[in-house]
Amino acid sequence: MEKKKQTKSNDKFVNMPVIHPNAAGIDIGGSIHAVAVPSGRDEPFVRTFGAMTADLREITAWLKKCDVDTVAMESTGVYWRPLYAMLIHNGFEVYLVHAQHVRNVTGRKTDQSDAQWLQQLHSCGLLNSCYLPNAEQESLRALVRYRRVLIHDSNRYVLRIQKSLALMNIKLSNVLANVMCKSGIAIIEKILAGERKAENFLPLIDKRVQAKKEDIAKSLEGNWLPEHLFLLEENYGCYQFMLERITACEKEIIVQLEKYEASLNDGVVSVKEEMCTENITDRFVKRKMEKRHPTLDTVPYLQKIFGVNIIALYGLSDIGALEVLAETGTDLSKWPTEKHFVSWLNLCPNTKISGGKIISSKLQKKKPNMASQAFRAAANGVQKSDHWLGNYFRRMKAKAGQRYAIVATANKLATIYYKMVRNKQEFNPIDLGQYQEKYRQAKILYLEKKLQKLRESAGAA
């Protein structure tokens, strides 16, 4: 048999349209940056630069020489920030891309190949930029995040103080709900001053403490070992230092809030006396203010910046609203709908469909950002409340557990927040009786349809 002649067929390739012909890709690193420009602009068209300021200037000059007007780079740690700022200052359009969205193709992985892959994807318009705040919001976000770090560090010193007391067999936590309350701090300072007799601590106990004086006296009998007294003094001093740093940070946050308000109102800052409206002094609002750090009164600034009373939202405290503001800002048009917003917050299932069937509907495995954590904390705080959102939380908890209920209720809160800020609408809660009746009617309708299907299947049999 004659062998069939193998004819060379012209393979038809689907060419991707070039959306950004003057695109470049940059692979960011701590010590080097790999930069790729379109082929033919220069030789070589992939170069490696250092990470010093002089090297960043050289990158900018080379991109201008190659007629590049848009750049894509990975969001690697904080190494991208200096180069990003310099490129923006020089008029480039910069796409900051999540590293998971630009995984390289199989094969040898190098910084140069990553830069080329970024350049190819960006030139075809396949990359979406991450959410980037403006200058005022970026400053506020840095301060609010630093405040949270300071609070976490101060809590660590509280745990060390409790450990030192426990090693001395001082059972202060058995009679006080919070060791670092007014009475607890007075007792610790008295111990550090040299007092050792248990009965001498009794006048320091606040009258609101419900424990008996005999039990308090017994709990304050310890072994007073010198090494544990030293550790107690060290950790208490560090705790006091952290409180001072928190106070200084909060003062700077207030200054930044004034700048933020001025940037939204054409440089006009409201007089503090004018901020004292009825909504701010309302008992409901005061009850939702954070108790641990009452010096940070953000309510007046939040009302002026948002234009609506955002703290009226169930479960959301003033610090929670501040954290959401620092992460998302006031211009929510960057998320086209509330569904995009809750998806960015990772408060909705990452549904995957194959063959017309849902194969997975779990949340993405990523750490929630500070705004998402604020909504989750607000959702956790309404589970025992007597309103429609608390009723919804309890129904979701009965359906799939505590974690499911927190995410589902946080989704509701984030949706309401989006509509309030985007449309400048005040919070208008649903009546609990109407909400329960609407749910009952929906359940009756569902059961009636199910009964009808059962009758039809029985009749067909």
XYZ file of C-alpha atoms in Angstrom:
461
model
C 0.000 0.000 0.000
C 1.152 3.393 -0.846
C 1.733 5.598 2.044
C -0.334 8.681 2.007
C 1.730 11.700 1.411
C 1.785 13.918 4.467
C 0.750 17.307 3.225
C 1.703 20.264 5.251
C -1.474 22.029 6.209
C -1.451 25.639 7.196
C -2.387 25.554 10.856
C -4.927 28.186 11.642
C -4.055 30.036 14.812
C -6.498 32.290 16.579
C -4.646 35.535 17.001
C -5.607 37.531 20.083
C -6.384 41.172 19.312
C -3.838 43.617 20.674
C -5.622 46.047 22.973
C -2.548 47.792 24.416
C 0.177 47.889 21.739
C 2.476 49.982 23.953
C 2.291 47.732 27.015
C 5.157 46.624 29.238
C 5.392 43.988 31.942
C 7.452 44.198 35.126
C 8.268 41.338 37.488
C 8.807 42.926 40.894
C 11.416 41.689 43.345
C 13.117 42.831 46.490
C 16.513 43.376 44.861
C 15.876 43.244 41.084
C 13.087 44.169 38.664
C 12.711 42.393 35.305
C 11.131 44.626 32.637
C 9.773 43.450 29.256
C 8.687 45.773 26.430
C 7.184 44.875 23.010
C 9.690 43.131 20.741
C 11.401 45.407 18.255
C 11.392 48.460 20.513
C 14.920 47.832 21.765
C 17.514 45.077 21.966
C 17.284 43.283 24.248
C 13.569 43.831 24.831
C 13.774 42.184 28.295
C 16.142 43.784 30.777
C 16.917 43.402 34.465
C 17.360 46.429 36.724
C 18.160 46.913 40.385
C 15.730 48.140 43.029
C 17.524 51.328 44.118
C 16.041 54.748 43.423
C 18.575 55.377 40.650
C 17.543 52.057 39.071
C 13.884 53.060 39.191
C 14.722 56.262 37.339
C 16.579 54.172 34.748
C 13.487 51.945 34.314
C 11.296 55.013 33.773
C 13.689 56.475 31.217
C 13.925 53.180 29.310
C 10.126 52.799 29.193
C 9.816 56.309 27.764
C 12.505 55.521 25.195
C 10.510 52.434 24.108
C 7.288 54.494 23.760
C 5.491 52.559 26.526
C 2.378 54.172 27.971
C 0.879 51.399 30.126
C 2.609 48.980 32.508
C 1.484 45.801 34.313
C 3.239 44.647 37.469
C 2.600 42.058 40.171
C 1.607 43.147 43.666
C 4.589 41.553 45.416
C 4.638 42.541 49.096
C 5.435 46.240 49.388
C 8.275 46.199 46.841
C 5.990 47.516 44.102
C 5.113 50.754 45.892
C 8.240 52.885 45.106
C 8.221 51.931 41.428
C 4.451 52.361 41.208
C 4.657 55.875 42.670
C 7.444 56.869 40.266
C 5.622 55.498 37.217
C 2.374 57.265 38.152
C 4.305 60.497 38.718
C 5.774 60.206 35.207
C 2.381 59.739 33.548
C 2.280 55.970 32.954
C -0.932 53.979 33.301
C -0.106 51.250 35.809
C -2.022 48.003 36.301
C -1.320 46.363 39.649
C -2.167 42.695 39.135
C -2.764 39.933 41.675
C -0.053 37.268 41.433
C -2.602 34.420 41.328
C -4.178 35.902 38.204
C -0.964 35.806 36.172
C 0.460 32.379 36.897
C 3.081 31.523 34.347
C 2.674 28.806 31.757
C 4.408 25.490 32.299
C 8.104 25.449 31.676
C 11.182 27.121 33.073
C 10.288 29.957 35.416
C 12.550 33.000 35.501
C 12.048 36.667 36.273
C 12.486 37.475 32.589
C 9.853 34.942 31.473
C 7.426 36.268 34.090
C 7.924 39.810 32.791
C 7.320 38.633 29.205
C 4.173 36.772 30.251
C 2.862 39.883 31.976
C 3.609 41.964 28.887
C 1.803 39.519 26.581
C -1.286 39.266 28.790
C -1.477 43.011 29.275
C -1.066 43.785 25.569
C -4.101 41.553 24.852
C -6.185 43.266 27.564
C -6.462 40.144 29.731
C -5.401 41.738 33.028
C -7.499 43.617 35.546
C -5.934 46.052 37.971
C -6.354 45.613 41.713
C -8.302 48.154 43.716
C -5.998 51.063 44.566
C -6.982 53.870 46.949
C -6.286 57.540 46.373
C -3.651 59.470 48.315
C -5.876 60.568 51.205
C -7.397 57.125 51.658
C -3.984 55.465 51.439
C -2.723 57.640 54.316
C -5.796 56.881 56.414
C -5.541 53.170 55.678
C -1.892 53.048 56.775
C -2.755 54.699 60.104
C -5.834 52.563 60.804
C -3.944 49.371 60.022
C -1.094 50.483 62.281
C -3.587 51.164 65.080
C -4.872 47.619 64.794
C -1.291 46.294 64.980
C -0.680 48.323 68.140
C -3.861 46.968 69.739
C -2.824 43.405 68.936
C 0.610 44.034 70.435
C -0.904 45.544 73.590
C -3.117 42.448 73.970
C -0.013 40.280 73.857
C 1.442 42.166 76.802
C -1.832 41.725 78.691
C -1.489 37.965 78.263
C 2.075 38.130 79.576
C 0.909 40.137 82.586
C -1.718 37.500 83.317
C 0.923 34.768 82.983
C 3.236 36.528 85.464
C 0.373 36.854 87.962
C -0.548 33.204 87.500
C 3.055 32.091 88.096
C 2.967 34.018 91.391
C -0.381 32.308 92.144
C -2.200 35.635 92.121
C -5.731 34.583 91.026
C -6.873 38.040 90.016
C -8.660 36.717 86.921
C -10.930 34.598 89.157
C -12.500 37.649 90.813
C -12.259 40.253 88.027
C -13.815 39.855 84.585
C -11.000 41.936 83.082
C -7.588 42.041 84.727
C -6.772 45.361 83.017
C -9.850 47.152 84.352
C -9.619 50.107 86.741
C -9.383 47.908 89.848
C -6.942 45.474 88.212
C -4.559 48.230 87.098
C -4.638 49.798 90.570
C -3.746 46.439 92.140
C -0.897 45.805 89.686
C 0.567 49.258 90.319
C 0.293 48.667 94.081
C 2.142 45.343 93.721
C 4.902 47.019 91.714
C 5.115 49.712 94.402
C 6.038 47.022 96.977
C 2.726 46.147 98.642
C 2.374 42.466 99.626
C -0.439 42.285 102.216
C -3.725 41.098 100.683
C -5.990 43.188 102.955
C -4.298 46.411 101.809
C -5.547 45.836 98.261
C -9.226 45.751 99.250
C -9.737 49.579 99.228
C -8.673 49.586 95.569
C -11.550 47.321 94.486
C -14.380 49.133 92.737
C -17.808 48.851 94.372
C -19.232 47.344 91.165
C -17.096 44.200 91.562
C -19.466 41.431 92.645
C -16.871 39.110 94.180
C -16.758 38.823 97.968
C -13.995 40.611 99.818
C -12.865 37.326 101.403
C -12.405 35.742 97.972
C -10.561 38.819 96.704
C -8.198 38.719 99.681
C -7.490 35.014 99.115
C -6.824 35.568 95.412
C -4.158 38.177 96.234
C -1.998 35.866 98.360
C 1.003 34.874 96.253
C 4.581 33.682 96.413
C 6.074 36.990 95.108
C 9.081 35.488 93.356
C 11.521 38.223 92.230
C 11.883 36.957 88.633
C 8.113 37.042 88.108
C 7.847 40.481 89.707
C 10.497 41.681 87.252
C 8.576 40.233 84.295
C 5.363 41.778 85.596
C 6.993 45.195 85.801
C 8.525 44.860 82.327
C 5.329 43.757 80.637
C 3.198 46.340 82.421
C 5.613 49.074 81.333
C 5.435 47.829 77.743
C 1.631 47.759 77.965
C 1.529 51.366 79.139
C 3.913 52.325 76.331
C 1.652 50.655 73.775
C -1.326 52.616 75.130
C 0.632 55.833 74.645
C 1.445 54.840 71.049
C -2.214 54.012 70.421
C -3.243 57.429 71.698
C -0.662 59.145 69.483
C -1.824 57.117 66.491
C -5.453 58.007 67.167
C -4.598 61.713 67.258
C -2.926 61.345 63.867
C -6.014 59.514 62.570
C -8.180 62.484 63.577
C -5.819 64.821 61.690
C -6.025 62.583 58.635
C -9.831 62.455 58.871
C -9.887 66.257 58.779
C -7.714 66.182 55.643
C -9.957 63.527 54.136
C -13.040 65.641 54.767
C -11.304 68.690 53.312
C -10.404 66.768 50.149
C -14.085 65.907 49.655
C -15.397 69.416 50.427
C -13.015 71.549 48.328
C -10.671 72.217 51.232
C -13.401 73.161 53.736
C -13.254 71.566 57.186
C -16.393 71.746 59.330
C -16.186 73.514 62.659
C -16.195 71.007 65.506
C -19.117 72.736 67.195
C -21.203 72.281 64.073
C -20.540 68.557 64.118
C -22.389 68.031 67.378
C -25.713 67.099 65.814
C -28.560 65.227 67.421
C -27.579 61.968 65.718
C -24.103 62.089 67.255
C -25.328 62.616 70.810
C -28.034 59.993 70.466
C -27.832 57.221 73.065
C -27.995 54.571 70.372
C -24.893 55.958 68.662
C -23.012 56.371 71.942
C -23.728 52.774 72.857
C -22.042 51.603 69.651
C -18.837 53.539 70.225
C -15.792 51.514 71.158
C -15.331 51.360 74.925
C -11.641 50.466 75.067
C -10.384 53.650 73.429
C -13.000 56.372 73.950
C -10.519 59.139 73.012
C -10.981 58.293 69.322
C -14.337 59.941 68.514
C -14.725 59.395 64.791
C -18.527 59.759 64.583
C -18.632 63.458 63.569
C -16.048 62.973 60.829
C -17.698 59.805 59.541
C -21.014 61.615 59.121
C -19.408 64.450 57.194
C -17.314 62.161 54.995
C -20.014 59.606 54.172
C -22.901 62.072 54.006
C -25.130 59.539 55.809
C -25.302 58.177 59.357
C -23.462 54.957 58.626
C -23.275 53.949 62.293
C -27.041 53.484 62.319
C -26.385 50.205 60.486
C -26.961 47.289 62.842
C -23.824 45.989 64.574
C -21.409 48.453 62.953
C -19.432 50.453 65.528
C -17.580 53.703 64.915
C -14.230 51.882 64.737
C -15.723 49.319 62.366
C -17.003 52.095 60.109
C -13.561 53.745 60.234
C -11.892 50.499 59.156
C -14.331 50.078 56.266
C -13.726 53.685 55.207
C -9.958 53.161 55.279
C -10.237 50.068 53.061
C -12.959 51.073 50.583
C -13.191 54.876 50.658
C -16.365 56.724 49.736
C -16.288 56.236 45.955
C -17.921 52.822 45.630
C -18.478 53.278 41.889
C -15.280 51.264 41.416
C -17.536 48.278 42.122
C -20.362 48.386 39.527
C -22.920 46.636 41.763
C -23.284 45.507 45.344
C -22.565 41.941 44.162
C -19.124 42.990 42.943
C -18.579 44.702 46.303
C -19.433 41.652 48.449
C -17.383 39.461 46.106
C -14.354 41.704 46.645
C -14.957 41.371 50.390
C -15.054 37.561 49.991
C -18.509 37.407 51.567
C -20.160 35.291 48.867
C -19.612 31.764 47.530
C -17.097 31.230 44.764
C -19.539 29.180 42.683
C -18.045 26.898 40.037
C -20.305 25.348 37.372
C -19.358 22.549 34.989
C -21.776 20.733 32.688
C -24.633 22.861 33.974
C -24.121 21.613 37.541
C -22.671 23.393 40.549
C -19.527 21.507 41.537
C -18.345 23.886 44.252
C -19.766 26.856 46.133
C -17.226 27.533 48.853
C -15.615 30.783 49.889
C -12.236 31.545 48.428
C -9.338 30.535 50.637
C -7.873 33.931 51.359
C -7.499 36.059 54.442
C -10.346 38.584 54.703
C -9.243 42.206 54.553
C -9.951 44.691 57.321
C -13.277 45.821 55.814
C -14.486 42.222 55.546
C -13.456 41.596 59.153
C -15.400 44.691 60.250
C -18.577 43.427 58.557
C -18.091 39.960 60.041
C -17.658 41.453 63.521
C -20.822 43.520 63.019
C -22.685 40.396 61.895
C -21.502 38.467 64.940
C -22.793 41.266 67.159
C -26.406 41.108 65.946
C -27.051 37.404 66.585
C -28.980 38.075 69.808
C -30.608 41.329 68.670
C -34.381 41.735 68.470
C -34.690 42.974 64.895
C -35.001 41.482 61.424
C -31.262 41.073 60.892
C -30.891 39.211 64.188
C -33.780 36.988 63.149
C -32.044 36.337 59.815
C -28.784 35.449 61.628
C -30.548 32.896 63.828
C -32.258 31.291 60.834
C -28.950 30.972 58.990
C -27.300 29.570 62.108
C -30.011 26.916 62.409
C -29.541 26.120 58.730
C -25.759 25.666 58.505
C -24.015 26.785 61.692
C -22.325 29.829 63.214
C -19.684 30.432 60.545
C -22.219 30.256 57.723
C -24.524 32.672 59.564
C -21.723 35.212 60.109
C -20.782 35.271 56.413
C -24.413 35.387 55.248
C -25.317 38.227 57.634
C -22.110 40.115 56.787
C -23.163 39.828 53.134
C -26.460 41.537 54.011
C -24.685 44.286 55.967
C -22.191 44.932 53.165
C -25.035 45.147 50.628
C -26.921 47.662 52.759
C -23.699 49.629 53.343
C -23.035 49.776 49.590
C -26.509 51.146 48.854
C -26.307 53.680 51.691
C -22.946 55.107 50.607
C -23.442 54.826 46.835
C -26.968 56.281 46.776
C -26.662 58.531 49.869
C -29.627 56.815 51.524
C -30.177 56.687 55.257
C -30.641 53.284 56.882
C -34.320 52.315 56.863
C -34.701 49.025 58.772
C -37.505 46.574 58.046
C -40.145 45.985 60.711
C -39.557 42.646 62.435
C -43.211 41.586 62.222
C -43.395 42.351 58.503
C -40.132 40.501 57.870
C -41.310 37.389 59.719
C -44.683 37.442 57.922
C -42.970 37.777 54.537
C -40.751 34.797 55.365
C -43.744 32.729 56.456
C -45.601 33.487 53.236
C -42.555 32.564 51.149
C -42.220 29.273 53.041
C -45.913 28.478 52.575
C -45.624 29.126 48.839
C -42.552 26.866 48.633
C -44.298 24.029 50.482
C -47.414 24.375 48.322
C -45.334 24.021 45.157
C -43.588 20.982 46.597
C -46.939 19.420 47.518
C -48.226 20.039 44.008
C -45.197 18.259 42.514
C -45.758 15.279 44.822
C -49.420 15.049 43.754
C -48.446 15.187 40.092
C -45.835 12.457 40.518
C -48.332 10.279 42.440
C -50.983 10.773 39.718
C -48.504 9.839 36.979
C -47.614 6.629 38.843
